[in-house]
Coordinates of C-alpha atoms and ligand atoms in Angstrom, one line a residue:
X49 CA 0.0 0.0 0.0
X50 CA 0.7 3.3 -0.8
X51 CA 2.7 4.8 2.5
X52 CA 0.5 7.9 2.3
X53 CA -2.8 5.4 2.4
X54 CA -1.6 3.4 5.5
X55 CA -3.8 4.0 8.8
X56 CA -3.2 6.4 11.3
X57 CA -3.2 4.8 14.7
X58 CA -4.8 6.0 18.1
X59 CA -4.3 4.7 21.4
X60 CA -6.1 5.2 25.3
X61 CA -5.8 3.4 27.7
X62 CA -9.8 3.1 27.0
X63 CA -12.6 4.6 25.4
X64 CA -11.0 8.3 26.7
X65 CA -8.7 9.0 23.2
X66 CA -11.5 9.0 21.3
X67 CA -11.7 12.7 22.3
X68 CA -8.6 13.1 20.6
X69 CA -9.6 11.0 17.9
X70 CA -12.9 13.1 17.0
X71 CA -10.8 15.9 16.5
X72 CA -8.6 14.8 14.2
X73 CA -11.1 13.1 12.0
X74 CA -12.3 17.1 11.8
X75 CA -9.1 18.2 10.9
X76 CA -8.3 15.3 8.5
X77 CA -11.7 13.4 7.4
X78 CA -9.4 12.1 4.4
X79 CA -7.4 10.0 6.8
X80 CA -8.3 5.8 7.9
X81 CA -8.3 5.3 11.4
X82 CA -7.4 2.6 13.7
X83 CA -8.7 2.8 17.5
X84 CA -6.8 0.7 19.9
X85 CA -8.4 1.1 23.5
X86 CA -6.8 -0.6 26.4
X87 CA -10.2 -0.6 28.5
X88 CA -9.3 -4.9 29.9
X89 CA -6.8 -2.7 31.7
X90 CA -8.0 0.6 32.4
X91 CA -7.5 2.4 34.4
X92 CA -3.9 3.3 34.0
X93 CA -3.8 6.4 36.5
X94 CA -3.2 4.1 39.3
X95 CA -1.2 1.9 37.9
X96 CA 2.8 1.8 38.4
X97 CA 4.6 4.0 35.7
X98 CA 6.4 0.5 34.4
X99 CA 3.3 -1.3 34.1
X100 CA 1.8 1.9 32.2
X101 CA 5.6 1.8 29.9
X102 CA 5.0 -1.8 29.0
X103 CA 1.0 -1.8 28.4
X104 CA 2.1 1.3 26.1
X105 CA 4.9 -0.5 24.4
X106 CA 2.7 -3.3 23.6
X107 CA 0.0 -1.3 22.3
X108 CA 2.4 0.6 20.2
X109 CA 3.7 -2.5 18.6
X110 CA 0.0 -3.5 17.7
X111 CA -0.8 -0.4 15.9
X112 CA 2.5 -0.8 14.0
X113 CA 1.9 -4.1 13.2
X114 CA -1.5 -2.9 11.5
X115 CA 0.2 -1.2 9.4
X116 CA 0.0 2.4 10.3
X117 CA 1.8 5.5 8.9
X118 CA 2.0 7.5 12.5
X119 CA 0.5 6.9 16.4
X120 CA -1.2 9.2 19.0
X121 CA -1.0 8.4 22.2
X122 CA -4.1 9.9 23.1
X123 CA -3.7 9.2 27.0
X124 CA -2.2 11.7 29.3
X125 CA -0.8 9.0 32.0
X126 CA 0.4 7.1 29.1
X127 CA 2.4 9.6 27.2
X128 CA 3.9 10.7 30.6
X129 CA 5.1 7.1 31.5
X130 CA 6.1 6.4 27.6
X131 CA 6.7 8.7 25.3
X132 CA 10.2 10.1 25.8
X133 CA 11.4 6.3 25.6
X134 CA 9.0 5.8 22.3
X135 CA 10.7 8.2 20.6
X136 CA 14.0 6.6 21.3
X137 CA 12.9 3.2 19.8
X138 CA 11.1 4.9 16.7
X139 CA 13.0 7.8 16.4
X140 CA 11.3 8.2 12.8
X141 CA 7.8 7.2 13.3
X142 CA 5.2 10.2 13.7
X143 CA 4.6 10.2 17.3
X144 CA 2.8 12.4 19.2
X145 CA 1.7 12.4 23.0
X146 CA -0.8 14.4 25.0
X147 CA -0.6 16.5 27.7
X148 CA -2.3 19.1 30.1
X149 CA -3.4 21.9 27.8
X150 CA -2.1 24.8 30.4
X151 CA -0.6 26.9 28.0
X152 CA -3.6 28.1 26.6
X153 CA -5.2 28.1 30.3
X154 CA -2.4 30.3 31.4
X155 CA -2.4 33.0 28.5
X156 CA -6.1 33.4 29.1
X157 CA -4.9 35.6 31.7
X158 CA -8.0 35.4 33.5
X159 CA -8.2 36.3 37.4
X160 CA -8.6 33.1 39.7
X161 CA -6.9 29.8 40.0
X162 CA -6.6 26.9 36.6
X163 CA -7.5 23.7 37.9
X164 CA -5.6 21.1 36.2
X165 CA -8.2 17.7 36.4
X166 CA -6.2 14.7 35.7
X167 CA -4.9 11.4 36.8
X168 CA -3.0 10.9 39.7
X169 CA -0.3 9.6 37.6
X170 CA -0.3 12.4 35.1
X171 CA 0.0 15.1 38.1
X172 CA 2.7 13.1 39.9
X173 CA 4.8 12.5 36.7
X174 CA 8.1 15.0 36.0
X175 CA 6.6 15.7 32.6
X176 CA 3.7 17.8 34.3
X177 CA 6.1 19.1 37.1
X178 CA 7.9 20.5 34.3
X179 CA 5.1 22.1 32.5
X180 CA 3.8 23.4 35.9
X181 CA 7.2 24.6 36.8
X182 CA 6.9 26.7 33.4
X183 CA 4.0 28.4 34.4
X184 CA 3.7 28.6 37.9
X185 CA 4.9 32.5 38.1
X186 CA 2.5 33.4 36.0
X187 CA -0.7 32.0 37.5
X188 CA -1.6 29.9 41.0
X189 CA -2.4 26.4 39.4
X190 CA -4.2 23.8 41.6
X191 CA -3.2 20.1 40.3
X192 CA -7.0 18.2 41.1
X193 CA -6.6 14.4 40.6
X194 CA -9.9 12.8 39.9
X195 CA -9.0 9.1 41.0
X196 CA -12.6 7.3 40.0
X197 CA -13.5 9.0 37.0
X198 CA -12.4 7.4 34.5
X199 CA -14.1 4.6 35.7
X200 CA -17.4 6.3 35.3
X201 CA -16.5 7.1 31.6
X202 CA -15.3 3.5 30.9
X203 CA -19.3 2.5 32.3
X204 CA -20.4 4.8 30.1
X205 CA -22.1 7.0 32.9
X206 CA -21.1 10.3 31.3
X207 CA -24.4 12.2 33.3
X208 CA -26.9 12.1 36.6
X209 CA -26.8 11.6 40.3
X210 CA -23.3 9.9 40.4
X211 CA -21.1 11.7 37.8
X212 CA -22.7 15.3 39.4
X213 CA -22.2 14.6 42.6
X214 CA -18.4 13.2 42.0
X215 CA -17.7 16.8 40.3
X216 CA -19.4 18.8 42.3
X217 CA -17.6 17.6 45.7
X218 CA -14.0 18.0 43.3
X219 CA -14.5 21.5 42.0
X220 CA -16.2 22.4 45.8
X221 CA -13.0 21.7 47.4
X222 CA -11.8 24.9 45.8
X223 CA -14.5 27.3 46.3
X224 CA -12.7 29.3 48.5
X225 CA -10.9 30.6 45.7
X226 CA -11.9 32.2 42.4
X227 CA -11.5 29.7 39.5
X228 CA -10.7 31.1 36.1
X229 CA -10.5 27.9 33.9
X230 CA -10.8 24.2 34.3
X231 CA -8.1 22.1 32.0
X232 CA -9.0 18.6 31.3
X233 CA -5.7 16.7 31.5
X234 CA -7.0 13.2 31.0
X235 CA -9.1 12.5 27.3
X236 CA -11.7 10.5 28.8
X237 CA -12.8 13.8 30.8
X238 CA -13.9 15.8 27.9
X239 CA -17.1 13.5 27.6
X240 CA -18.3 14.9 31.2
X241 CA -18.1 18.0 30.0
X242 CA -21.7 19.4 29.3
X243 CA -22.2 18.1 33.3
X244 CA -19.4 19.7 34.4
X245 CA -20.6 22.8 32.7
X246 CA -23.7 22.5 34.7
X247 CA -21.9 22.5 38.0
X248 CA -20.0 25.0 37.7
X249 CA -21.5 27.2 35.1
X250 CA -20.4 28.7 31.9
X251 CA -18.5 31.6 32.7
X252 CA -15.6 29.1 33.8
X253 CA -13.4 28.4 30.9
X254 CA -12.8 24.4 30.1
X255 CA -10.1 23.7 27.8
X256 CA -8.7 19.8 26.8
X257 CA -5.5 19.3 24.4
X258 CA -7.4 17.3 21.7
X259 CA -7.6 19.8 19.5
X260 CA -4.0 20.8 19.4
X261 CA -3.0 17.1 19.7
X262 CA -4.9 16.9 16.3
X263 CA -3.2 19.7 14.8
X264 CA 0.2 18.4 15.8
X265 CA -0.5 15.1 14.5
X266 CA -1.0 16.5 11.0
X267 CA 1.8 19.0 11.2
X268 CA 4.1 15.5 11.7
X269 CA 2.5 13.6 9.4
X270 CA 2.7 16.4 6.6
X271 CA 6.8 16.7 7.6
X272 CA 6.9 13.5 6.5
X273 CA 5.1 14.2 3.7
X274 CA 2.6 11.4 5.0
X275 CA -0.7 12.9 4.6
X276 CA -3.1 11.2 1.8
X277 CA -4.3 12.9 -1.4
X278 CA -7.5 11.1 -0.9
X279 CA -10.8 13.1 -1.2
X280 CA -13.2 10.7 0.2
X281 CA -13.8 10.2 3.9
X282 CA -11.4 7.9 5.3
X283 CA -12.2 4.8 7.5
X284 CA -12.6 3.6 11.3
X285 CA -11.6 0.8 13.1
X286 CA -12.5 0.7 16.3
X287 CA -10.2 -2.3 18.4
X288 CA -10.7 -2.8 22.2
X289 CA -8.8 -5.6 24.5
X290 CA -11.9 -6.0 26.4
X291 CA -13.5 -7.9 23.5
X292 CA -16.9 -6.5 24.9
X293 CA -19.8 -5.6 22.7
X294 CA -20.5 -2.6 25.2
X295 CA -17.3 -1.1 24.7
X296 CA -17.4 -1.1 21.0
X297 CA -21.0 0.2 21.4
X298 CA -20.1 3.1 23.7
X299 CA -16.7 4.0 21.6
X300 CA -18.9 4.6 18.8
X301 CA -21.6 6.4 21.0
X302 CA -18.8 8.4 22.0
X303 CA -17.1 9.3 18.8
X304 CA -20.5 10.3 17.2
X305 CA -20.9 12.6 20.4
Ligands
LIG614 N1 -7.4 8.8 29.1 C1 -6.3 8.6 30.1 C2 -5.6 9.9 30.3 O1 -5.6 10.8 29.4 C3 -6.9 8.0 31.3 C4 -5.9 7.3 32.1 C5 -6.5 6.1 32.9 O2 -6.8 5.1 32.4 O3 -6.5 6.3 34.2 O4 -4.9 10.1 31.2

């Protein structure tokens, strides 16, 4: 096959990347997809960093053995426990990772604190004491690790009694403080959104790396000069290690979200 025709693979540790995922369909609907979600062994957050390294190796070495052109890890814990070291072993494969979107939080420059939502992994990780160390002159950032949501997500409860509740007592903890913007550091979160939104209202600011993941992953693959001259809308495959019908049927619930 044609390099530039060869899949472009996606991985979570779930059904969370398919945040990521959506976006980049919107950004190249040209492209075929391949979904590989990890949810037999989600979730990663609390995992150790080596057991997150070696689920990510393996899942890495499935996409490539599919065949595809270029791999998102679309996993915050993942790409903080793996990616440096991917890029080692494939030093020539279009790779690109995901991470806390506090850039964009921070150059808001909106009064109050950013909450960073995330694993606990993610938040414990050097790669986001880096990134906080970056910014942390510039605004008061409150790391918020949301141990238990994913699971929620994975169930597909993405709404009601539960999910509000879990949010609300999270984003409570900081009302003594003003909070300018909400990042969502982990890709399954952006599915919550919409309840989130109705706990804390829409004048707070929520911002998620997918898009920007997205728009790297094209920028890499076009370097390469990877990107298909197809005009039709690509395809999606959607792989999960669970094997369950329900997880198939709530990735593609999600994706057409
Ligand atoms: N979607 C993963 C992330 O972005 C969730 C990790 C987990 O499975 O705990 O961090």
């Amino acid at each position: 096959m044609d390099n530039k025709n060869r899949p472009i693979g996606f991985f979570d540790s779930g059904v969370g990347g398919l945040s990521v995922m959506k976006e980049a369909i919107q950004v190249m609907p040209n492209e075929n997809y391949i979904y590989f979600g990890d949810s037999k062994n989600a979730p990663y957050g609390v995992k150790s960093v080596e057991e997150v390294r070696d689920l990510t190796f393996k899942a890495v070495e499935f996409l490539l053995n599919k065949g595809v052109k270029g791999i998102a890890i679309a996993c915050n814990t993942a790409t903080s426990a793996a990616v440096a070291d991917l890029r080692k072993i494939y030093p020539d494969l279009p790779l690109v990772g995901i991470e806390p979107a506090l850039k964009p939080a921070v150059e808001l420059n909106k009064d109050g604190n950013i909450l960073i939502m995330a694993t606990s992994m993610t938040l414990k990780e050097e790669k986001f004491n880096r990134l906080m160390n970056r910014y942390k002159d510039r605004a008061s950032i409150i790391p918020v690790p949301c141990p238990g949501l994913v699971e929620f997500i994975e169930a597909g409860k993405l709404d009601g009694k539960e999910v509000e509740e879990y949010l609300f007592e999270k984003v409570n903890t900081y009302n003594g403080g003003k909070i300018a913007s909400i990042v969502l550091g982990c890709t399954h979160y952006p599915f919550i959104k919409d309840t989130l939104v109705k706990i804390i209202g829409k004048d707070i600011t929520i911002i998620d790396g997918g898009l920007g993941t997205a728009k790297e992953l094209r920028r890499r693959l076009s370097e390469k000069n990877l990107l298909t001259e197809s005009r039709e809308n690509g395809t999606i495959e959607i792989i999960n290690s669970s094997n369950k019908n329900e997880v198939i049927d709530l990735s593609y619930r999600l994706l057409n979200k």
